mmCIF file with all atom_site columns, C-alpha atoms in Angstrom:
data_model
loop_
_atom_site.group_PDB
_atom_site.id
_atom_site.type_symbol
_atom_site.label_atom_id
_atom_site.label_alt_id
_atom_site.label_comp_id
_atom_site.label_asym_id
_atom_site.label_entity_id
_atom_site.label_seq_id
_atom_site.pdbx_PDB_ins_code
_atom_site.Cartn_x
_atom_site.Cartn_y
_atom_site.Cartn_z
_atom_site.occupancy
_atom_site.B_iso_or_equiv
_atom_site.pdbx_formal_charge
_atom_site.auth_seq_id
_atom_site.auth_comp_id
_atom_site.auth_asym_id
_atom_site.auth_atom_id
_atom_site.pdbx_PDB_model_num
ATOM 1   C CA . MET A 1 1   ? 47.395 -0.828  -229.941 1.00 50.00 ? 1   MET A CA 1
ATOM 2   C CA . ALA A 1 2   ? 51.000 -1.547  -228.364 1.00 51.00 ? 2   ALA A CA 1
ATOM 3   C CA . LYS A 1 3   ? 51.192 -2.173  -224.394 1.00 52.00 ? 3   LYS A CA 1
ATOM 4   C CA . ASP A 1 4   ? 53.149 0.400   -222.524 1.00 52.00 ? 4   ASP A CA 1
ATOM 5   C CA . LYS A 1 5   ? 53.867 -1.973  -219.250 1.00 52.00 ? 5   LYS A CA 1
ATOM 6   C CA . LYS A 1 6   ? 56.529 -4.451  -219.068 1.00 52.00 ? 6   LYS A CA 1
ATOM 7   C CA . GLU A 1 7   ? 54.898 -8.386  -219.562 1.00 51.00 ? 7   GLU A CA 1
ATOM 8   C CA . ASP A 1 8   ? 55.207 -10.381 -216.780 1.00 49.00 ? 8   ASP A CA 1
ATOM 9   C CA . THR A 1 9   ? 57.032 -13.347 -218.481 1.00 49.00 ? 9   THR A CA 1
ATOM 10  C CA . GLY A 1 10  ? 57.332 -16.044 -215.332 1.00 44.00 ? 10  GLY A CA 1
ATOM 11  C CA . PRO A 1 11  ? 57.445 -15.750 -211.441 1.00 47.00 ? 11  PRO A CA 1
ATOM 12  C CA . LYS A 1 12  ? 60.058 -13.222 -209.345 1.00 58.00 ? 12  LYS A CA 1
ATOM 13  C CA . GLU A 1 13  ? 63.106 -14.626 -208.029 1.00 61.00 ? 13  GLU A CA 1
ATOM 14  C CA . LEU A 1 14  ? 63.470 -14.370 -204.004 1.00 65.00 ? 14  LEU A CA 1
ATOM 15  C CA . SER A 1 15  ? 66.262 -12.221 -203.711 1.00 75.00 ? 15  SER A CA 1
ATOM 16  C CA . SER A 1 16  ? 69.476 -12.204 -201.401 1.00 75.00 ? 16  SER A CA 1
ATOM 17  C CA . LYS A 1 17  ? 68.344 -9.777  -199.134 1.00 83.00 ? 17  LYS A CA 1
ATOM 18  C CA . VAL A 1 18  ? 64.817 -11.769 -199.037 1.00 80.00 ? 18  VAL A CA 1
ATOM 19  C CA . ILE A 1 19  ? 66.459 -14.735 -198.053 1.00 76.00 ? 19  ILE A CA 1
ATOM 20  C CA . PHE A 1 20  ? 69.176 -13.350 -195.670 1.00 81.00 ? 20  PHE A CA 1
ATOM 21  C CA . ILE A 1 21  ? 65.873 -11.401 -193.428 1.00 86.00 ? 21  ILE A CA 1
ATOM 22  C CA . ILE A 1 22  ? 64.461 -14.995 -193.505 1.00 81.00 ? 22  ILE A CA 1
ATOM 23  C CA . LYS A 1 23  ? 67.607 -17.013 -192.008 1.00 80.00 ? 23  LYS A CA 1
ATOM 24  C CA . LEU A 1 24  ? 68.184 -13.890 -190.181 1.00 86.00 ? 24  LEU A CA 1
ATOM 25  C CA . ILE A 1 25  ? 64.908 -14.074 -187.832 1.00 89.00 ? 25  ILE A CA 1
ATOM 26  C CA . GLY A 1 26  ? 64.734 -17.807 -188.308 1.00 83.00 ? 26  GLY A CA 1
ATOM 27  C CA . CYS A 1 27  ? 68.426 -18.209 -186.740 1.00 85.00 ? 27  CYS A CA 1
ATOM 28  C CA . GLY A 1 28  ? 67.345 -15.252 -184.221 1.00 88.00 ? 28  GLY A CA 1
ATOM 29  C CA . ALA A 1 29  ? 64.259 -16.660 -182.957 1.00 90.00 ? 29  ALA A CA 1
ATOM 30  C CA . GLY A 1 30  ? 66.498 -20.415 -183.123 1.00 86.00 ? 30  GLY A CA 1
ATOM 31  C CA . PHE A 1 31  ? 68.708 -19.108 -180.415 1.00 89.00 ? 31  PHE A CA 1
ATOM 32  C CA . ALA A 1 32  ? 66.400 -17.577 -178.440 1.00 91.00 ? 32  ALA A CA 1
ATOM 33  C CA . GLY A 1 33  ? 64.857 -20.985 -178.231 1.00 90.00 ? 33  GLY A CA 1
ATOM 34  C CA . ILE A 1 34  ? 68.494 -22.604 -177.504 1.00 89.00 ? 34  ILE A CA 1
ATOM 35  C CA . MET A 1 35  ? 68.436 -19.934 -175.190 1.00 89.00 ? 35  MET A CA 1
ATOM 36  C CA . TRP A 1 36  ? 65.314 -20.786 -173.025 1.00 92.00 ? 36  TRP A CA 1
ATOM 37  C CA . TYR A 1 37  ? 66.092 -24.271 -173.126 1.00 88.00 ? 37  TYR A CA 1
ATOM 38  C CA . ILE A 1 38  ? 69.450 -23.765 -171.706 1.00 88.00 ? 38  ILE A CA 1
ATOM 39  C CA . MET A 1 39  ? 67.641 -21.298 -168.681 1.00 89.00 ? 39  MET A CA 1
ATOM 40  C CA . ASN A 1 40  ? 64.811 -23.911 -168.630 1.00 91.00 ? 40  ASN A CA 1
ATOM 41  C CA . ASN A 1 41  ? 66.959 -27.423 -168.434 1.00 86.00 ? 41  ASN A CA 1
ATOM 42  C CA . SER A 1 42  ? 69.716 -26.300 -166.019 1.00 83.00 ? 42  SER A CA 1
ATOM 43  C CA . VAL A 1 43  ? 72.274 -26.950 -168.765 1.00 86.00 ? 43  VAL A CA 1
ATOM 44  C CA . MET A 1 44  ? 75.949 -26.523 -167.483 1.00 89.00 ? 44  MET A CA 1
ATOM 45  C CA . GLY A 1 45  ? 78.733 -24.930 -169.782 1.00 87.00 ? 45  GLY A CA 1
ATOM 46  C CA . SER A 1 46  ? 80.591 -28.146 -168.992 1.00 89.00 ? 46  SER A CA 1
ATOM 47  C CA . ASP A 1 47  ? 77.669 -30.047 -170.998 1.00 88.00 ? 47  ASP A CA 1
ATOM 48  C CA . VAL A 1 48  ? 78.162 -28.184 -173.901 1.00 88.00 ? 48  VAL A CA 1
ATOM 49  C CA . VAL A 1 49  ? 81.987 -28.615 -174.281 1.00 91.00 ? 49  VAL A CA 1
ATOM 50  C CA . ARG A 1 50  ? 81.835 -32.126 -174.102 1.00 90.00 ? 50  ARG A CA 1
ATOM 51  C CA . GLY A 1 51  ? 78.746 -32.079 -175.987 1.00 86.00 ? 51  GLY A CA 1
ATOM 52  C CA . LEU A 1 52  ? 80.713 -30.448 -178.505 1.00 89.00 ? 52  LEU A CA 1
ATOM 53  C CA . ALA A 1 53  ? 84.098 -32.284 -178.171 1.00 91.00 ? 53  ALA A CA 1
ATOM 54  C CA . ALA A 1 54  ? 82.050 -35.536 -178.494 1.00 85.00 ? 54  ALA A CA 1
ATOM 55  C CA . VAL A 1 55  ? 80.537 -34.616 -182.047 1.00 86.00 ? 55  VAL A CA 1
ATOM 56  C CA . PRO A 1 56  ? 82.443 -36.481 -184.822 1.00 86.00 ? 56  PRO A CA 1
ATOM 57  C CA . PHE A 1 57  ? 84.988 -34.793 -186.726 1.00 90.00 ? 57  PHE A CA 1
ATOM 58  C CA . VAL A 1 58  ? 82.991 -36.119 -190.145 1.00 87.00 ? 58  VAL A CA 1
ATOM 59  C CA . PHE A 1 59  ? 80.138 -34.303 -188.855 1.00 85.00 ? 59  PHE A CA 1
ATOM 60  C CA . TYR A 1 60  ? 81.950 -30.910 -188.510 1.00 88.00 ? 60  TYR A CA 1
ATOM 61  C CA . LEU A 1 61  ? 83.125 -31.223 -191.646 1.00 88.00 ? 61  LEU A CA 1
ATOM 62  C CA . LEU A 1 62  ? 79.658 -32.461 -193.239 1.00 85.00 ? 62  LEU A CA 1
ATOM 63  C CA . VAL A 1 63  ? 78.279 -29.607 -191.890 1.00 84.00 ? 63  VAL A CA 1
ATOM 64  C CA . GLU A 1 64  ? 80.819 -27.209 -192.845 1.00 86.00 ? 64  GLU A CA 1
ATOM 65  C CA . LEU A 1 65  ? 80.367 -28.413 -196.956 1.00 84.00 ? 65  LEU A CA 1
ATOM 66  C CA . LEU A 1 66  ? 76.580 -28.476 -196.239 1.00 80.00 ? 66  LEU A CA 1
ATOM 67  C CA . ASP A 1 67  ? 76.704 -24.755 -194.724 1.00 81.00 ? 67  ASP A CA 1
ATOM 68  C CA . THR A 1 68  ? 78.830 -23.865 -197.818 1.00 81.00 ? 68  THR A CA 1
ATOM 69  C CA . ILE A 1 69  ? 76.215 -25.341 -200.390 1.00 76.00 ? 69  ILE A CA 1
ATOM 70  C CA . VAL A 1 70  ? 73.417 -23.483 -198.028 1.00 73.00 ? 70  VAL A CA 1
ATOM 71  C CA . ASP A 1 71  ? 74.685 -20.157 -198.654 1.00 73.00 ? 71  ASP A CA 1
ATOM 72  C CA . MET A 1 72  ? 75.100 -20.082 -202.477 1.00 73.00 ? 72  MET A CA 1
ATOM 73  C CA . ASN A 1 73  ? 71.743 -18.769 -202.836 1.00 63.00 ? 73  ASN A CA 1
ATOM 74  C CA . LYS A 1 74  ? 71.909 -18.608 -206.669 1.00 64.00 ? 74  LYS A CA 1
ATOM 75  C CA . VAL A 1 75  ? 72.955 -21.986 -206.964 1.00 64.00 ? 75  VAL A CA 1
ATOM 76  C CA . VAL A 1 76  ? 70.348 -23.640 -204.182 1.00 63.00 ? 76  VAL A CA 1
ATOM 77  C CA . TYR A 1 77  ? 66.850 -21.409 -203.738 1.00 62.00 ? 77  TYR A CA 1
ATOM 78  C CA . THR A 1 78  ? 66.993 -20.114 -206.903 1.00 65.00 ? 78  THR A CA 1
ATOM 79  C CA . PRO A 1 79  ? 66.291 -23.882 -208.966 1.00 68.00 ? 79  PRO A CA 1
ATOM 80  C CA . LEU A 1 80  ? 64.750 -24.942 -206.475 1.00 66.00 ? 80  LEU A CA 1
ATOM 81  C CA . PHE A 1 81  ? 61.912 -22.379 -206.053 1.00 66.00 ? 81  PHE A CA 1
ATOM 82  C CA . LYS A 1 82  ? 61.813 -20.314 -209.449 1.00 70.00 ? 82  LYS A CA 1
ATOM 83  C CA . ASN A 1 83  ? 58.386 -22.015 -210.477 1.00 74.00 ? 83  ASN A CA 1
ATOM 84  C CA . TYR A 1 84  ? 57.138 -20.547 -207.320 1.00 73.00 ? 84  TYR A CA 1
ATOM 85  C CA . SER A 1 85  ? 57.447 -16.449 -206.797 1.00 72.00 ? 85  SER A CA 1
ATOM 86  C CA . GLY A 1 86  ? 55.566 -14.302 -203.652 1.00 72.00 ? 86  GLY A CA 1
ATOM 87  C CA . TYR A 1 87  ? 54.439 -16.246 -200.784 1.00 78.00 ? 87  TYR A CA 1
ATOM 88  C CA . VAL A 1 88  ? 54.369 -19.619 -201.757 1.00 80.00 ? 88  VAL A CA 1
ATOM 89  C CA . ALA A 1 89  ? 58.470 -19.199 -202.456 1.00 74.00 ? 89  ALA A CA 1
ATOM 90  C CA . ILE A 1 90  ? 58.656 -17.950 -198.935 1.00 74.00 ? 90  ILE A CA 1
ATOM 91  C CA . VAL A 1 91  ? 56.505 -20.509 -197.709 1.00 81.00 ? 91  VAL A CA 1
ATOM 92  C CA . LEU A 1 92  ? 58.835 -23.384 -199.147 1.00 79.00 ? 92  LEU A CA 1
ATOM 93  C CA . THR A 1 93  ? 62.039 -21.683 -198.133 1.00 71.00 ? 93  THR A CA 1
ATOM 94  C CA . VAL A 1 94  ? 61.012 -21.333 -194.289 1.00 75.00 ? 94  VAL A CA 1
ATOM 95  C CA . LEU A 1 95  ? 59.303 -25.460 -194.341 1.00 82.00 ? 95  LEU A CA 1
ATOM 96  C CA . THR A 1 96  ? 62.959 -26.436 -196.017 1.00 76.00 ? 96  THR A CA 1
ATOM 97  C CA . VAL A 1 97  ? 64.372 -24.401 -193.744 1.00 71.00 ? 97  VAL A CA 1
ATOM 98  C CA . VAL A 1 98  ? 62.713 -25.685 -190.893 1.00 76.00 ? 98  VAL A CA 1
ATOM 99  C CA . SER A 1 99  ? 62.626 -29.570 -191.939 1.00 80.00 ? 99  SER A CA 1
ATOM 100 C CA . LEU A 1 100 ? 67.067 -28.879 -192.179 1.00 74.00 ? 100 LEU A CA 1
ATOM 101 C CA . PHE A 1 101 ? 67.047 -27.879 -188.829 1.00 72.00 ? 101 PHE A CA 1
ATOM 102 C CA . PHE A 1 102 ? 65.184 -31.029 -187.653 1.00 76.00 ? 102 PHE A CA 1
ATOM 103 C CA . VAL A 1 103 ? 66.981 -33.507 -189.441 1.00 76.00 ? 103 VAL A CA 1
ATOM 104 C CA . THR A 1 104 ? 70.224 -31.894 -188.429 1.00 73.00 ? 104 THR A CA 1
ATOM 105 C CA . LEU A 1 105 ? 69.041 -32.151 -185.107 1.00 70.00 ? 105 LEU A CA 1
ATOM 106 C CA . TRP A 1 106 ? 68.106 -35.342 -185.393 1.00 72.00 ? 106 TRP A CA 1
ATOM 107 C CA . ALA A 1 107 ? 70.938 -36.910 -186.851 1.00 72.00 ? 107 ALA A CA 1
ATOM 108 C CA . LEU A 1 108 ? 73.304 -35.125 -184.462 1.00 70.00 ? 108 LEU A CA 1
ATOM 109 C CA . SER A 1 109 ? 71.510 -35.789 -180.989 1.00 66.00 ? 109 SER A CA 1
ATOM 110 C CA . GLY A 1 110 ? 71.891 -39.530 -181.926 1.00 64.00 ? 110 GLY A CA 1
ATOM 111 C CA . SER A 1 111 ? 75.623 -38.934 -182.796 1.00 58.00 ? 111 SER A CA 1
ATOM 112 C CA . ILE A 1 112 ? 76.237 -37.049 -179.611 1.00 58.00 ? 112 ILE A CA 1
ATOM 113 C CA . THR A 1 113 ? 74.291 -39.549 -177.710 1.00 54.00 ? 113 THR A CA 1
ATOM 114 C CA . LEU A 1 114 ? 76.296 -42.512 -179.193 1.00 52.00 ? 114 LEU A CA 1
ATOM 115 C CA . SER A 1 115 ? 79.951 -40.963 -178.543 1.00 54.00 ? 115 SER A CA 1
ATOM 116 C CA . ILE A 1 116 ? 78.791 -39.513 -174.694 1.00 53.00 ? 116 ILE A CA 1
ATOM 117 C CA . GLY A 1 117 ? 76.500 -42.670 -173.965 1.00 55.00 ? 117 GLY A CA 1
ATOM 118 C CA . SER A 1 118 ? 73.896 -40.727 -172.151 1.00 58.00 ? 118 SER A CA 1
ATOM 119 C CA . MET A 1 119 ? 71.252 -38.452 -173.965 1.00 63.00 ? 119 MET A CA 1
ATOM 120 C CA . GLY A 1 120 ? 70.541 -34.631 -172.433 1.00 75.00 ? 120 GLY A CA 1
ATOM 121 C CA . ALA A 1 121 ? 69.803 -31.940 -172.702 1.00 79.00 ? 121 ALA A CA 1
ATOM 122 C CA . SER A 1 122 ? 73.399 -30.708 -173.769 1.00 80.00 ? 122 SER A CA 1
ATOM 123 C CA . SER A 1 123 ? 72.969 -33.407 -176.680 1.00 78.00 ? 123 SER A CA 1
ATOM 124 C CA . VAL A 1 124 ? 70.315 -31.016 -177.765 1.00 80.00 ? 124 VAL A CA 1
ATOM 125 C CA . VAL A 1 125 ? 71.383 -27.643 -177.408 1.00 85.00 ? 125 VAL A CA 1
ATOM 126 C CA . VAL A 1 126 ? 74.497 -28.697 -179.133 1.00 85.00 ? 126 VAL A CA 1
ATOM 127 C CA . ALA A 1 127 ? 72.202 -30.108 -181.704 1.00 81.00 ? 127 ALA A CA 1
ATOM 128 C CA . ALA A 1 128 ? 70.480 -27.409 -182.102 1.00 82.00 ? 128 ALA A CA 1
ATOM 129 C CA . ILE A 1 129 ? 73.808 -25.331 -182.408 1.00 87.00 ? 129 ILE A CA 1
ATOM 130 C CA . PHE A 1 130 ? 74.833 -27.235 -185.245 1.00 84.00 ? 130 PHE A CA 1
ATOM 131 C CA . ALA A 1 131 ? 71.430 -26.844 -187.456 1.00 80.00 ? 131 ALA A CA 1
ATOM 132 C CA . LEU A 1 132 ? 71.127 -23.292 -186.423 1.00 82.00 ? 132 LEU A CA 1
ATOM 133 C CA . TYR A 1 133 ? 74.990 -22.650 -187.892 1.00 85.00 ? 133 TYR A CA 1
ATOM 134 C CA . LEU A 1 134 ? 73.840 -24.199 -191.278 1.00 80.00 ? 134 LEU A CA 1
ATOM 135 C CA . LEU A 1 135 ? 70.894 -21.684 -191.331 1.00 77.00 ? 135 LEU A CA 1
ATOM 136 C CA . ALA A 1 136 ? 72.203 -18.895 -190.736 1.00 80.00 ? 136 ALA A CA 1
ATOM 137 C CA . PRO A 1 137 ? 73.192 -16.370 -193.137 1.00 76.00 ? 137 PRO A CA 1
ATOM 138 C CA . ASN A 1 138 ? 76.721 -15.863 -194.572 1.00 77.00 ? 138 ASN A CA 1
ATOM 139 C CA . THR A 1 139 ? 78.574 -18.521 -192.908 1.00 79.00 ? 139 THR A CA 1
ATOM 140 C CA . GLY A 1 140 ? 79.900 -20.501 -195.802 1.00 72.00 ? 140 GLY A CA 1
ATOM 141 C CA . LYS A 1 141 ? 83.265 -18.859 -195.974 1.00 76.00 ? 141 LYS A CA 1
ATOM 142 C CA . GLU A 1 142 ? 83.993 -19.108 -192.315 1.00 78.00 ? 142 GLU A CA 1
ATOM 143 C CA . LYS A 1 143 ? 85.142 -22.332 -190.324 1.00 84.00 ? 143 LYS A CA 1
ATOM 144 C CA . LEU A 1 144 ? 83.024 -21.417 -186.748 1.00 86.00 ? 144 LEU A CA 1
ATOM 145 C CA . LEU A 1 145 ? 82.313 -25.062 -186.367 1.00 87.00 ? 145 LEU A CA 1
ATOM 146 C CA . LEU A 1 146 ? 86.194 -26.328 -186.896 1.00 88.00 ? 146 LEU A CA 1
ATOM 147 C CA . TYR A 1 147 ? 86.981 -23.948 -184.470 1.00 90.00 ? 147 TYR A CA 1
ATOM 148 C CA . MET A 1 148 ? 84.931 -24.490 -181.469 1.00 90.00 ? 148 MET A CA 1
ATOM 149 C CA . PHE A 1 149 ? 85.490 -28.290 -181.855 1.00 91.00 ? 149 PHE A CA 1
ATOM 150 C CA . ILE A 1 150 ? 88.660 -27.866 -182.049 1.00 93.00 ? 150 ILE A CA 1
ATOM 151 C CA . GLY A 1 151 ? 88.609 -25.539 -178.572 1.00 94.00 ? 151 GLY A CA 1
ATOM 152 C CA . ALA A 1 152 ? 86.409 -28.468 -177.069 1.00 94.00 ? 152 ALA A CA 1
ATOM 153 C CA . THR A 1 153 ? 88.605 -30.812 -178.051 1.00 94.00 ? 153 THR A CA 1
ATOM 154 C CA . ILE A 1 154 ? 91.471 -29.560 -176.403 1.00 95.00 ? 154 ILE A CA 1
ATOM 155 C CA . ALA A 1 155 ? 89.538 -28.242 -173.308 1.00 94.00 ? 155 ALA A CA 1
ATOM 156 C CA . THR A 1 156 ? 88.507 -32.120 -172.750 1.00 94.00 ? 156 THR A CA 1
ATOM 157 C CA . LYS A 1 157 ? 92.331 -33.348 -173.290 1.00 95.00 ? 157 LYS A CA 1
ATOM 158 C CA . PHE A 1 158 ? 90.906 -35.090 -176.281 1.00 94.00 ? 158 PHE A CA 1
ATOM 159 C CA . ALA A 1 159 ? 89.073 -37.306 -174.145 1.00 92.00 ? 159 ALA A CA 1
ATOM 160 C CA . TYR A 1 160 ? 85.914 -37.635 -176.541 1.00 88.00 ? 160 TYR A CA 1
ATOM 161 C CA . MET A 1 161 ? 87.845 -37.689 -179.834 1.00 88.00 ? 161 MET A CA 1
ATOM 162 C CA . SER A 1 162 ? 86.814 -39.618 -182.957 1.00 85.00 ? 162 SER A CA 1
ATOM 163 C CA . ILE A 1 163 ? 86.763 -39.206 -186.034 1.00 86.00 ? 163 ILE A CA 1
ATOM 164 C CA . ILE A 1 164 ? 83.741 -41.062 -187.461 1.00 81.00 ? 164 ILE A CA 1
ATOM 165 C CA . PRO A 1 165 ? 80.875 -42.114 -185.588 1.00 72.00 ? 165 PRO A CA 1
ATOM 166 C CA . ILE A 1 166 ? 80.336 -45.276 -183.688 1.00 66.00 ? 166 ILE A CA 1
ATOM 167 C CA . PHE A 1 167 ? 77.356 -46.966 -185.580 1.00 59.00 ? 167 PHE A CA 1
ATOM 168 C CA . SER A 1 168 ? 76.468 -50.148 -182.987 1.00 59.00 ? 168 SER A CA 1
ATOM 169 C CA . GLY A 1 169 ? 74.007 -52.336 -183.618 1.00 53.00 ? 169 GLY A CA 1
ATOM 170 C CA . PHE A 1 170 ? 74.771 -53.197 -186.695 1.00 50.00 ? 170 PHE A CA 1
ATOM 171 C CA . GLY A 1 171 ? 76.685 -56.396 -186.299 1.00 48.00 ? 171 GLY A CA 1
ATOM 172 C CA . LEU A 1 172 ? 80.019 -53.838 -187.322 1.00 47.00 ? 172 LEU A CA 1
#
């Protein structure tokens, strides 16, 4: 007896539309969180500009490279979650995105603190902007953070310009 239905040979891939929607919702919620944080902590625009200028140039290059890689759905998400389907794949994608957000936030807020000399609300805002930029859908071909770096560096008259981060406490 022949089967009319096509047999399921394995788990289904998450389509690029589903990944786009997950990223869109996550980034929208993330930016809403940043705006809420700015309103409740009285973060001034000048503090954010100083924070953007204080991020070492190497971090901008690293984030742009990571963003290009993250936006390649077929290269990153498909091999990573090819053994999972449905809700499990969505949950794993969300966990990966949240983990990436917090790792970026942690790494950059420390770098900004070393460059400016103090940890403040603006450092958290700048680090969150970087982390959300990584997660934002289809930004891999644009170099928006580099444009922000150039603008912030010129606006601060190169006062916080650094190419590589300062490593203290290692006897360097």
